[in-house]
Each structure stands twice: as structure tokens, then as C-alpha cells.
Tab-separated table of C-alpha atoms in Angstrom:
chain	number	residue	atom	x	y	z
V	19	UNK	CA	0.000	0.000	0.000
V	20	UNK	CA	1.425	3.379	-1.000
V	21	UNK	CA	1.805	6.377	1.273
V	22	UNK	CA	-1.349	7.970	-0.147
V	23	UNK	CA	-3.270	4.761	0.508
V	24	UNK	CA	-2.073	4.559	4.109
V	25	UNK	CA	-2.982	8.214	4.605
V	26	UNK	CA	-6.479	7.604	3.260
V	27	UNK	CA	-6.843	4.535	5.475
V	28	UNK	CA	-5.789	6.533	8.542
V	29	UNK	CA	-8.277	9.278	7.767
V	30	UNK	CA	-11.019	6.706	7.316
V	31	UNK	CA	-10.256	5.091	10.712
V	32	UNK	CA	-10.260	8.534	12.377
V	33	UNK	CA	-13.638	9.385	10.909
V	34	UNK	CA	-15.074	6.059	12.056
V	35	UNK	CA	-13.770	6.602	15.609
V	36	UNK	CA	-15.206	10.100	15.645
V	37	UNK	CA	-18.552	8.791	14.503
V	38	UNK	CA	-18.387	6.026	17.095
V	39	UNK	CA	-17.648	8.585	19.792
V	40	UNK	CA	-20.470	10.781	18.579
V	41	UNK	CA	-22.787	7.787	18.685
V	42	UNK	CA	-21.704	7.117	22.290
V	43	UNK	CA	-22.572	10.659	23.236
V	44	UNK	CA	-26.099	10.442	21.905
V	45	UNK	CA	-26.767	6.724	22.419
V	46	UNK	CA	-28.449	7.246	25.817
V	47	UNK	CA	-31.742	8.769	24.859
V	48	UNK	CA	-34.966	8.800	26.813
V	49	UNK	CA	-36.841	5.510	26.568
V	50	UNK	CA	-40.081	7.446	26.496
V	51	UNK	CA	-40.885	10.635	24.593
V	52	UNK	CA	-38.299	13.340	25.242
V	53	UNK	CA	-40.913	16.028	25.768
V	54	UNK	CA	-42.660	14.095	28.552
V	55	UNK	CA	-42.398	15.265	32.133
V	56	UNK	CA	-39.810	12.579	33.003
V	57	UNK	CA	-37.006	11.165	30.895
V	58	UNK	CA	-36.616	7.430	31.591
V	59	UNK	CA	-33.396	5.555	30.845
V	60	UNK	CA	-33.369	1.752	31.197
V	61	UNK	CA	-30.592	-0.813	31.710
V	62	UNK	CA	-27.724	1.669	31.706
V	63	UNK	CA	-24.277	0.364	32.723
V	64	UNK	CA	-21.467	2.758	33.624
V	65	UNK	CA	-17.963	2.552	35.036
V	66	UNK	CA	-17.294	5.773	36.927
V	67	UNK	CA	-13.552	5.583	36.221
V	68	UNK	CA	-13.997	5.266	32.446
V	69	UNK	CA	-16.857	7.458	31.238
V	70	UNK	CA	-15.360	8.428	27.898
V	71	UNK	CA	-17.491	11.095	26.242
V	72	UNK	CA	-20.738	9.789	27.724
V	73	UNK	CA	-23.474	12.361	28.357
V	74	UNK	CA	-26.974	12.222	29.775
V	75	UNK	CA	-29.880	13.716	27.838
V	76	UNK	CA	-30.569	17.390	28.529
V	77	UNK	CA	-33.594	17.038	30.786
V	78	UNK	CA	-34.610	18.373	34.208
V	79	UNK	CA	-36.225	15.153	35.428
V	80	UNK	CA	-34.358	11.877	34.781
V	81	UNK	CA	-35.336	8.395	35.925
V	82	UNK	CA	-32.740	5.591	35.815
V	83	UNK	CA	-34.379	2.155	35.804
V	84	UNK	CA	-32.455	-1.076	36.433
V	85	UNK	CA	-29.081	0.634	36.067
V	86	UNK	CA	-25.644	-0.626	37.139
V	87	UNK	CA	-23.215	2.088	38.188
V	88	UNK	CA	-20.355	1.276	40.546
V	89	UNK	CA	-20.313	4.829	41.972
V	90	UNK	CA	-22.581	7.730	41.081
V	91	UNK	CA	-19.533	9.981	41.402
V	92	UNK	CA	-18.957	13.744	40.950
V	93	UNK	CA	-17.699	12.920	37.437
V	94	UNK	CA	-21.001	11.205	36.623
V	95	UNK	CA	-22.923	14.103	38.162
V	96	UNK	CA	-21.122	16.560	35.886
V	97	UNK	CA	-22.656	14.784	32.895
V	98	UNK	CA	-26.204	15.694	34.062
V	99	UNK	CA	-25.896	19.385	34.823
V	100	UNK	CA	-29.498	20.167	33.817
V	101	UNK	CA	-31.082	17.642	36.162
V	102	UNK	CA	-33.038	18.960	39.158
V	103	UNK	CA	-34.899	15.731	40.008
V	104	UNK	CA	-33.155	12.343	39.885
V	105	UNK	CA	-34.879	9.000	40.428
V	106	UNK	CA	-32.979	5.700	40.648
V	107	UNK	CA	-35.055	2.541	40.854
V	108	UNK	CA	-33.863	-1.066	40.909
V	109	UNK	CA	-30.465	-2.082	39.631
V	110	UNK	CA	-27.222	-1.485	41.529
V	111	UNK	CA	-25.786	1.910	42.543
V	112	UNK	CA	-23.732	1.394	45.693
V	113	UNK	CA	-22.843	5.049	46.394
V	114	UNK	CA	-24.515	8.266	45.295
V	115	UNK	CA	-22.782	11.643	45.323
V	116	UNK	CA	-25.383	14.328	45.966
V	117	UNK	CA	-25.481	16.884	43.173
V	118	UNK	CA	-25.211	20.417	44.617
V	119	UNK	CA	-28.157	21.906	42.729
V	120	UNK	CA	-30.423	18.849	42.881
V	121	UNK	CA	-33.878	19.553	44.304
V	122	UNK	CA	-35.050	15.960	44.772
V	123	UNK	CA	-33.263	12.604	44.985
V	124	UNK	CA	-35.144	9.307	45.050
V	125	UNK	CA	-33.348	5.944	45.223
V	126	UNK	CA	-35.418	2.785	45.628
V	127	UNK	CA	-34.262	-0.852	45.565
V	128	UNK	CA	-30.882	0.156	44.153
V	129	UNK	CA	-28.581	-1.572	46.699
V	130	UNK	CA	-27.409	1.864	47.832
V	131	UNK	CA	-25.446	1.862	51.091
V	132	UNK	CA	-24.196	5.465	51.172
V	133	UNK	CA	-25.259	8.954	50.115
V	134	UNK	CA	-22.362	11.397	50.089
V	135	UNK	CA	-23.302	14.941	51.117
V	136	UNK	CA	-20.798	17.778	50.812
V	137	UNK	CA	-19.359	19.749	53.734
V	138	UNK	CA	-20.863	23.064	52.600
V	139	UNK	CA	-24.468	24.082	53.205
V	140	UNK	CA	-26.920	22.991	50.533
V	141	UNK	CA	-29.737	25.442	49.781
V	142	UNK	CA	-31.353	23.431	46.963
V	143	UNK	CA	-32.360	19.892	47.985
V	144	UNK	CA	-35.923	19.702	49.272
V	145	UNK	CA	-36.698	15.957	49.245
V	146	UNK	CA	-34.353	13.049	50.037
V	147	UNK	CA	-35.894	9.575	49.678
V	148	UNK	CA	-33.628	6.529	50.034
V	149	UNK	CA	-35.874	3.519	50.609
V	150	UNK	CA	-35.588	-0.283	50.367
V	151	UNK	CA	-31.820	0.016	50.347
V	152	UNK	CA	-28.749	-0.804	52.458
V	153	UNK	CA	-28.175	2.350	54.539
V	154	UNK	CA	-26.791	1.538	58.001
V	155	UNK	CA	-26.997	5.091	59.352
V	156	UNK	CA	-28.401	8.514	58.535
V	157	UNK	CA	-26.145	10.001	55.822
V	158	UNK	CA	-23.283	12.090	57.185
V	159	UNK	CA	-23.705	15.883	56.909
V	160	UNK	CA	-27.474	15.633	56.510
V	161	UNK	CA	-27.700	18.751	58.698
V	162	UNK	CA	-26.163	20.705	55.783
V	163	UNK	CA	-29.387	20.297	53.764
V	164	UNK	CA	-30.939	23.532	55.010
V	165	UNK	CA	-33.969	23.497	52.678
V	166	UNK	CA	-34.869	19.832	53.213
V	167	UNK	CA	-38.594	19.281	53.826
V	168	UNK	CA	-38.916	15.475	53.373
V	169	UNK	CA	-36.534	12.832	54.706
V	170	UNK	CA	-37.627	9.255	53.980
V	171	UNK	CA	-35.101	6.555	54.952
V	172	UNK	CA	-37.592	3.744	55.473
V	173	UNK	CA	-36.803	0.090	54.710
V	174	UNK	CA	-33.051	0.235	55.275
V	175	UNK	CA	-30.672	-1.313	57.832
V	176	UNK	CA	-30.239	1.611	60.237
V	177	UNK	CA	-29.634	0.465	63.833
V	178	UNK	CA	-28.668	3.550	65.859
V	179	UNK	CA	-30.080	7.059	65.413
V	180	UNK	CA	-28.647	10.207	66.999
V	181	UNK	CA	-31.458	12.720	66.577
V	182	UNK	CA	-29.007	15.577	67.145
V	183	UNK	CA	-27.943	14.990	63.520
V	184	UNK	CA	-31.290	16.446	62.417
V	185	UNK	CA	-31.058	19.590	64.504
V	186	UNK	CA	-30.911	22.729	62.410
V	187	UNK	CA	-33.218	21.413	59.671
V	188	UNK	CA	-35.718	24.183	60.251
V	189	UNK	CA	-37.852	23.447	57.167
V	190	UNK	CA	-38.219	19.695	57.706
V	191	UNK	CA	-41.893	18.650	57.760
V	192	UNK	CA	-41.779	14.870	57.227
V	193	UNK	CA	-39.452	12.150	58.629
V	194	UNK	CA	-39.944	8.430	58.043
V	195	UNK	CA	-37.515	5.964	59.649
V	196	UNK	CA	-39.911	3.031	59.580
V	197	UNK	CA	-38.910	-0.572	58.853
V	198	UNK	CA	-35.276	-0.309	59.812
V	199	UNK	CA	-33.423	-2.102	62.615
V	200	UNK	CA	-33.370	0.793	65.057
V	201	UNK	CA	-32.840	-0.392	68.623
V	202	UNK	CA	-31.324	2.782	70.065
V	203	UNK	CA	-32.738	6.273	69.637
V	204	UNK	CA	-31.154	9.163	71.489
V	205	UNK	CA	-31.131	12.945	71.647
V	206	UNK	CA	-28.259	14.112	73.855
V	207	UNK	CA	-29.145	17.769	73.461
V	208	UNK	CA	-32.455	19.487	72.848
V	209	UNK	CA	-34.134	17.989	69.783
V	210	UNK	CA	-36.217	20.711	68.150
V	211	UNK	CA	-37.710	20.720	64.662
V	212	UNK	CA	-40.094	23.704	64.518
V	213	UNK	CA	-41.947	22.709	61.324
V	214	UNK	CA	-42.007	18.922	61.590
V	215	UNK	CA	-45.544	17.599	61.100
V	216	UNK	CA	-45.091	13.811	60.714
V	217	UNK	CA	-42.627	11.436	62.388
V	218	UNK	CA	-42.744	7.667	61.778
V	219	UNK	CA	-40.749	4.990	63.622
V	220	UNK	CA	-42.894	1.936	62.910
V	221	UNK	CA	-41.494	-1.603	62.591
V	222	UNK	CA	-38.206	-1.212	64.420
V	223	UNK	CA	-36.627	-2.813	67.507
V	224	UNK	CA	-37.042	0.012	70.022
V	225	UNK	CA	-37.555	-1.069	73.644
V	226	UNK	CA	-37.977	2.416	75.104
V	227	UNK	CA	-38.237	6.042	73.981
V	228	UNK	CA	-37.437	9.096	76.079
V	229	UNK	CA	-39.247	12.195	74.761
V	230	UNK	CA	-37.808	14.535	77.387
V	231	UNK	CA	-35.530	16.456	74.969
V	232	UNK	CA	-38.106	16.619	72.145
V	233	UNK	CA	-39.735	19.922	71.202
V	234	UNK	CA	-42.113	19.632	68.226
V	235	UNK	CA	-44.560	22.574	68.192
V	236	UNK	CA	-45.993	21.629	64.753
V	237	UNK	CA	-46.049	17.821	65.024
V	238	UNK	CA	-49.520	16.486	64.184
V	239	UNK	CA	-48.789	12.768	63.555
V	240	UNK	CA	-46.571	10.432	65.571
V	241	UNK	CA	-46.459	6.712	64.806
V	242	UNK	CA	-44.355	4.175	66.750
V	243	UNK	CA	-46.230	0.961	65.980
V	244	UNK	CA	-44.763	-2.555	65.914
V	245	UNK	CA	-41.657	-2.077	68.024
V	246	UNK	CA	-40.668	-3.819	71.263
V	247	UNK	CA	-41.554	-0.908	73.528
V	248	UNK	CA	-42.115	-1.710	77.191
V	249	UNK	CA	-42.811	1.868	78.235
V	250	UNK	CA	-42.536	5.482	77.035
V	251	UNK	CA	-40.848	8.165	79.108
V	252	UNK	CA	-41.743	11.866	79.407
V	253	UNK	CA	-44.471	11.930	76.761
V	254	UNK	CA	-45.864	15.373	77.650
V	255	UNK	CA	-48.445	17.639	76.080
V	256	UNK	CA	-46.145	20.659	76.273
V	257	UNK	CA	-43.657	18.917	73.966
V	258	UNK	CA	-46.324	18.216	71.311
V	259	UNK	CA	-48.964	20.962	71.543
V	260	UNK	CA	-50.258	20.313	67.984
V	261	UNK	CA	-50.408	16.510	68.098
V	262	UNK	CA	-53.634	15.134	66.636
V	263	UNK	CA	-52.846	11.538	65.617
V	264	UNK	CA	-50.920	9.063	67.777
V	265	UNK	CA	-50.337	5.331	67.070
V	266	UNK	CA	-48.413	2.851	69.227
V	267	UNK	CA	-50.142	-0.550	68.995
V	268	UNK	CA	-48.333	-3.896	68.526
V	269	UNK	CA	-45.671	-3.314	71.171
V	270	UNK	CA	-44.698	-5.148	74.382
V	271	UNK	CA	-46.020	-2.683	76.936
V	272	UNK	CA	-46.116	-3.598	80.628
V	273	UNK	CA	-49.860	-3.759	81.438
V	274	UNK	CA	-49.415	-2.036	84.784
V	275	UNK	CA	-47.619	0.946	83.206
V	276	UNK	CA	-50.001	0.934	80.250
V	277	UNK	CA	-53.009	1.661	82.450
V	278	UNK	CA	-51.703	5.043	83.574
V	279	UNK	CA	-50.489	5.970	80.089
V	280	UNK	CA	-53.888	5.353	78.475
V	281	UNK	CA	-55.508	7.416	81.198
V	282	UNK	CA	-53.166	10.264	80.274
V	283	UNK	CA	-54.004	9.951	76.553
V	284	UNK	CA	-57.709	10.076	77.270
V	285	UNK	CA	-57.209	13.346	79.134
V	286	UNK	CA	-55.188	14.867	76.244
V	287	UNK	CA	-57.749	17.330	74.899
V	288	UNK	CA	-56.281	18.204	71.475
V	289	UNK	CA	-55.534	14.536	70.641
V	290	UNK	CA	-58.264	13.536	68.188
V	291	UNK	CA	-57.010	10.197	66.860
V	292	UNK	CA	-55.159	7.845	69.153
V	293	UNK	CA	-54.964	4.300	67.888
V	294	UNK	CA	-54.314	1.836	70.676
V	295	UNK	CA	-56.039	-0.977	72.505
V	296	UNK	CA	-56.296	-1.206	76.274
V	297	UNK	CA	-55.484	-4.899	76.080
V	298	UNK	CA	-52.490	-4.225	73.811
V	299	UNK	CA	-50.016	-5.097	76.573
V	300	UNK	CA	-48.304	-8.125	78.081
V	301	UNK	CA	-48.682	-9.179	81.710
V	302	UNK	CA	-45.571	-11.308	81.357
V	303	UNK	CA	-43.528	-8.123	80.702
V	304	UNK	CA	-42.645	-6.448	83.997
V	305	UNK	CA	-40.496	-3.395	84.471
V	306	UNK	CA	-37.888	-3.362	87.208
V	307	UNK	CA	-38.446	-1.465	90.437
V	308	UNK	CA	-35.790	1.047	89.379
V	309	UNK	CA	-37.668	1.836	86.157
V	310	UNK	CA	-40.933	2.219	88.042
V	311	UNK	CA	-39.266	4.708	90.353
V	312	UNK	CA	-37.988	6.649	87.340
V	313	UNK	CA	-41.492	6.737	85.844
V	314	UNK	CA	-43.073	8.082	89.060
V	315	UNK	CA	-44.979	4.894	89.726
V	316	UNK	CA	-46.521	6.435	92.852
V	317	UNK	CA	-48.631	8.606	90.546
V	318	UNK	CA	-49.637	5.641	88.396
V	319	UNK	CA	-50.846	3.606	91.369
V	320	UNK	CA	-53.349	6.332	92.257
V	321	UNK	CA	-54.991	6.555	88.807
V	322	UNK	CA	-58.738	6.155	88.589
V	323	UNK	CA	-58.874	3.964	85.489
V	324	UNK	CA	-61.442	1.234	85.761
V	325	UNK	CA	-59.721	-2.154	85.368
V	326	UNK	CA	-60.983	-5.489	86.570
V	327	UNK	CA	-57.693	-6.274	88.272
V	328	UNK	CA	-57.129	-2.818	89.789
V	329	UNK	CA	-56.939	-4.184	93.334
V	330	UNK	CA	-54.413	-6.772	92.222
V	331	UNK	CA	-52.481	-4.034	90.437
V	332	UNK	CA	-52.317	-1.828	93.535
V	333	UNK	CA	-51.299	-4.805	95.678
V	334	UNK	CA	-48.502	-5.725	93.282
V	335	UNK	CA	-47.229	-2.158	93.132
V	336	UNK	CA	-47.244	-1.843	96.921
V	337	UNK	CA	-45.347	-5.121	97.241
V	338	UNK	CA	-42.803	-3.969	94.706
V	339	UNK	CA	-42.219	-0.681	96.495
V	340	UNK	CA	-41.824	-2.427	99.854
V	341	UNK	CA	-39.424	-4.965	98.344
V	342	UNK	CA	-37.418	-2.161	96.797
V	343	UNK	CA	-37.077	-0.399	100.170
V	344	UNK	CA	-35.941	-3.634	101.833
V	345	UNK	CA	-33.417	-4.246	99.092
V	346	UNK	CA	-32.110	-0.704	99.416
V	347	UNK	CA	-31.545	-1.172	103.162
V	348	UNK	CA	-29.857	-4.531	102.514
V	349	UNK	CA	-27.558	-2.935	99.933
V	350	UNK	CA	-26.609	-0.192	102.411
V	351	UNK	CA	-25.776	-2.850	105.030
V	352	UNK	CA	-23.657	-4.828	102.575
V	353	UNK	CA	-21.861	-1.673	101.485
V	354	UNK	CA	-20.979	-0.851	105.102
V	355	UNK	CA	-19.742	-4.414	105.731
V	356	UNK	CA	-17.564	-4.353	102.619
V	357	UNK	CA	-16.075	-1.038	103.723
V	358	UNK	CA	-15.191	-2.441	107.160
V	359	UNK	CA	-13.624	-5.580	105.699
V	360	UNK	CA	-11.643	-3.475	103.266
V	361	UNK	CA	-10.233	-1.414	106.132
V	362	UNK	CA	-9.277	-4.608	108.025
V	363	UNK	CA	-7.543	-6.014	104.975
V	364	UNK	CA	-5.602	-2.799	104.552
V	365	UNK	CA	-4.446	-2.988	108.221
V	366	UNK	CA	-3.367	-6.640	107.857
V	367	UNK	CA	-1.550	-5.782	104.657
V	368	UNK	CA	0.346	-2.985	106.413
V	369	UNK	CA	1.330	-5.338	109.274
V	370	UNK	CA	2.509	-8.033	106.866
V	371	UNK	CA	4.567	-5.499	104.999
V	372	UNK	CA	6.260	-4.423	108.270
V	373	UNK	CA	7.006	-8.046	109.183
V	374	UNK	CA	8.465	-8.671	105.750
V	375	UNK	CA	10.773	-5.700	106.238
V	376	UNK	CA	11.936	-7.144	109.603
V	377	UNK	CA	12.526	-10.570	108.066
V	378	UNK	CA	14.574	-9.008	105.293
V	379	UNK	CA	16.653	-7.269	107.921
V	380	UNK	CA	17.130	-10.523	109.854
V	381	UNK	CA	18.291	-12.354	106.751
V	382	UNK	CA	20.772	-9.592	106.135
V	383	UNK	CA	22.098	-9.946	109.705
V	384	UNK	CA	22.442	-13.711	109.260
V	385	UNK	CA	24.559	-13.127	106.176
V	386	UNK	CA	26.722	-10.740	108.152
V	387	UNK	CA	27.096	-13.351	110.964
V	388	UNK	CA	28.139	-15.989	108.437
V	389	UNK	CA	30.786	-13.644	107.127
V	390	UNK	CA	31.920	-12.855	110.700
V	391	UNK	CA	32.201	-16.553	111.574
V	392	UNK	CA	34.302	-17.149	108.492
V	393	UNK	CA	36.602	-14.297	109.470
V	394	UNK	CA	36.901	-15.583	113.079
V	395	UNK	CA	37.739	-19.078	111.874
V	396	UNK	CA	40.350	-17.707	109.537
V	397	UNK	CA	41.997	-15.500	112.188
V	398	UNK	CA	41.679	-17.730	115.279
V	399	UNK	CA	42.714	-21.058	113.785
V	400	UNK	CA	46.115	-21.422	112.088
V	401	UNK	CA	46.163	-23.018	108.691
V	402	UNK	CA	46.138	-26.798	108.804
V	403	UNK	CA	44.821	-27.012	112.412
V	404	UNK	CA	41.332	-27.885	113.591
V	405	UNK	CA	39.186	-25.705	115.844
V	406	UNK	CA	39.217	-26.798	119.466
V	407	UNK	CA	35.987	-28.461	120.504
V	408	UNK	CA	35.282	-25.965	123.322
V	409	UNK	CA	35.831	-22.938	121.068
V	410	UNK	CA	33.515	-24.400	118.417
V	411	UNK	CA	30.737	-25.003	120.965
V	412	UNK	CA	31.059	-21.486	122.363
V	413	UNK	CA	30.877	-19.923	118.849
V	414	UNK	CA	27.785	-21.968	117.991
V	415	UNK	CA	26.141	-20.923	121.265
V	416	UNK	CA	26.798	-17.246	120.528
V	417	UNK	CA	25.379	-17.520	117.015
V	418	UNK	CA	22.236	-19.284	118.333
V	419	UNK	CA	21.776	-16.534	120.900
V	420	UNK	CA	21.923	-13.820	118.234
V	421	UNK	CA	19.379	-15.628	116.011
V	422	UNK	CA	17.064	-16.315	118.983
V	423	UNK	CA	17.169	-12.668	120.032
V	424	UNK	CA	16.286	-11.490	116.483
V	425	UNK	CA	13.448	-13.987	116.214
V	426	UNK	CA	11.974	-12.712	119.468
V	427	UNK	CA	12.073	-9.159	118.050
V	428	UNK	CA	10.149	-10.316	114.918
V	429	UNK	CA	7.394	-11.940	117.034
V	430	UNK	CA	7.026	-8.778	119.105
């Protein structure tokens, strides 16, 4: 092939590659009509480290269905600069980088285990919905989403929730943490969401909730159904002045505590819908005396609720309180006895230490006596001669007297 032929061949290959690249750019079109409200893309597969010249369609609302992307990275995000609403359903997208100007992110059944939120405040995102996925905690930096109104993290694998992470989200109106694995819920500081209207914690593993730090002036709906709750602490009207709907059935409430709590709900004037059953409790579940003291059980025992076993209830509570007082006195007695024995042991230890010091001194003196005897033998008996019997007996007697005298000092 001549030089002109090779040149033509090279130009032809270049044109084909350019066309191939151009086809790659425009190959991902909307599966439905482009002018529809949402642009759907199906069965997309991307490697975040090798995007080539790939681009998303220019559309404000994109839905990715059954996609496989190893990491929805900042580089991938740059290819969808016009998108304000992103929906990911099914498929596999392990990590999602939150686009700065995104207004709504929805990820459902996408095997997502992390949503990466930037360190700077986000003034755009309004709705964050990550459901039926693999999240093990609330995404880090969620407090940076200052315009967030809806947070739905239901059907994940979250176990521990620090509510302080949500503080500062002043526009938040809806939170759903249902159907996770939450067994520990805490608010170390004051937990205040001024505009929150709905909070759901259904189908988790919670055994107790302390509402003492909660301040929700706009909350109208609270649902904590199907947990393992034995009791609820500090559920007060002043914390939820707007509450209208309350649901807590299918838990493991102690029947004795439950009686007083239902009485309180019935007296809650603004509460219009409270879904519970008086028999929705378990007599086999009994709180400890310490927990009853914490929950002001003396107030509960004086309630006027009409139960068939009220007399039995009051008798059991009285017995528990009496037993607790007896146990407290017994613990005080044991504590005093342990203190006395500790002091005696310390005295014995001091005495033993003193005796050990004396014994060490005695051993040192014995070594000195051995050395002295050796010197006496060497100086008093010429070389090659034996020690006279009388001298040997007298030396032994003197040594015995010294040892006996030291032993007597140790016993004293």
C-alpha cells in the first residue's frame, strides 16, 4: 500500500472513531418521549472511572431504571448538569454523590449503602428519599441540607439514630424511619424541629423512647407501631402541643404501666385520633423497680382507670415498692460491711509489709554473721589445724543466741 493509501486509510479510521464517539454521546436517549415530564433511561451500565465522552440527555427530570453504576460519582454528576430531580429505581448503585443543585433525589431498591453529602451548606435539595436500600446510618452531613422538607429513609438497615444529627433542619416537615433495625434512639441535646408535622418509627426494635428532649410545636402525627416498647418516658403535652394523631399498637407494653399511660391519653384534649387498645399489653412483661421509680410509679398507682384487676395491680405495686425499700436497706448494710472488711484487709496488709521488712533485715544480719564466723575461723585457727571443741561449741552458742534474740524481736 502506497503512502497515499495509508494516509487515506488513517483518515477513514479517524472518521469512524469520531462517529463512534459521537454515537456514544447520543446513544443514551430517553426511553419514552423526550418532551414528557420525566425522561426514563433503562438498563444503563457505567464505570465511573472510564466514562469516555458519555453524556446524559438534557432534561430536568431523569429516571434511571435497572441501572448498574459502581459509583454515582462527581464525574457522573457533571454529565447531568441540567437535572433537578433524579430517580434511581432497581439495579445497583452502591454510592450516590449528591449533586449540589439537585432539588429531589429518590433511590429505591438500588442496593445503595451510602449517600455522600458535601461539607458546605446545601440550599437546593428539598426531598431526600432513600428507601428499600442498604443504609446503616443517617447520611453524614445531613444537617447541611438547610432546605430539606422530606426525609424518607424507610426500609433500610439503620440500627442507631442520633437525633441531634437532624437539629438545624428548620424546614423539615416529614421524617420516616420506619422498617429499619433501630434499637437505640437518642437525643443528647435538645431535639427541636419547629416545622415537623409527621414522624414515623414503625417496625423497628425500640424497647424504650425518652421524649424529654423533644420539642415539636408543629407535630400532628406520631407513629411508633410494631416495636418492642415496654414503656414510654416523658411523653408530655407541652412537647407536642399540635399533636392530633398518635399510634403505638403492637408493642410489648407492661400492662401495669399501660393503664396510667392510656388514662393520660384520654385526658389529652387536642388529641383527636389515638390508635391503641387497652389490652395491647403483656402481663408477662414487667419493668424493674428502678424503672418504676424513674417513671413516678406512685402517681400511676393512684390513677382512677377502671380495670378489673385494679386491686391486684395496687397490691402488686405496693409489694414492689416495699421490696425495693428492703433491698435498698440490705444494699446499704452490705456496702458498710464491705467497707469495714476493706479497712481490716488494709491494716493486715500494712502489718505483713512491716514483718516482711523485719525478716529481710534478719536475713541480712544472718549473712553478716556468716561472714563474721568465716573471718573468726580464719583469724583464730592457724592453717592446717582444727578448731578446738570448746571454742567451736562457744561460737555456735553465741550464734544461736543472736538468732534467737532477732526472732523474738520479729514476734514482738
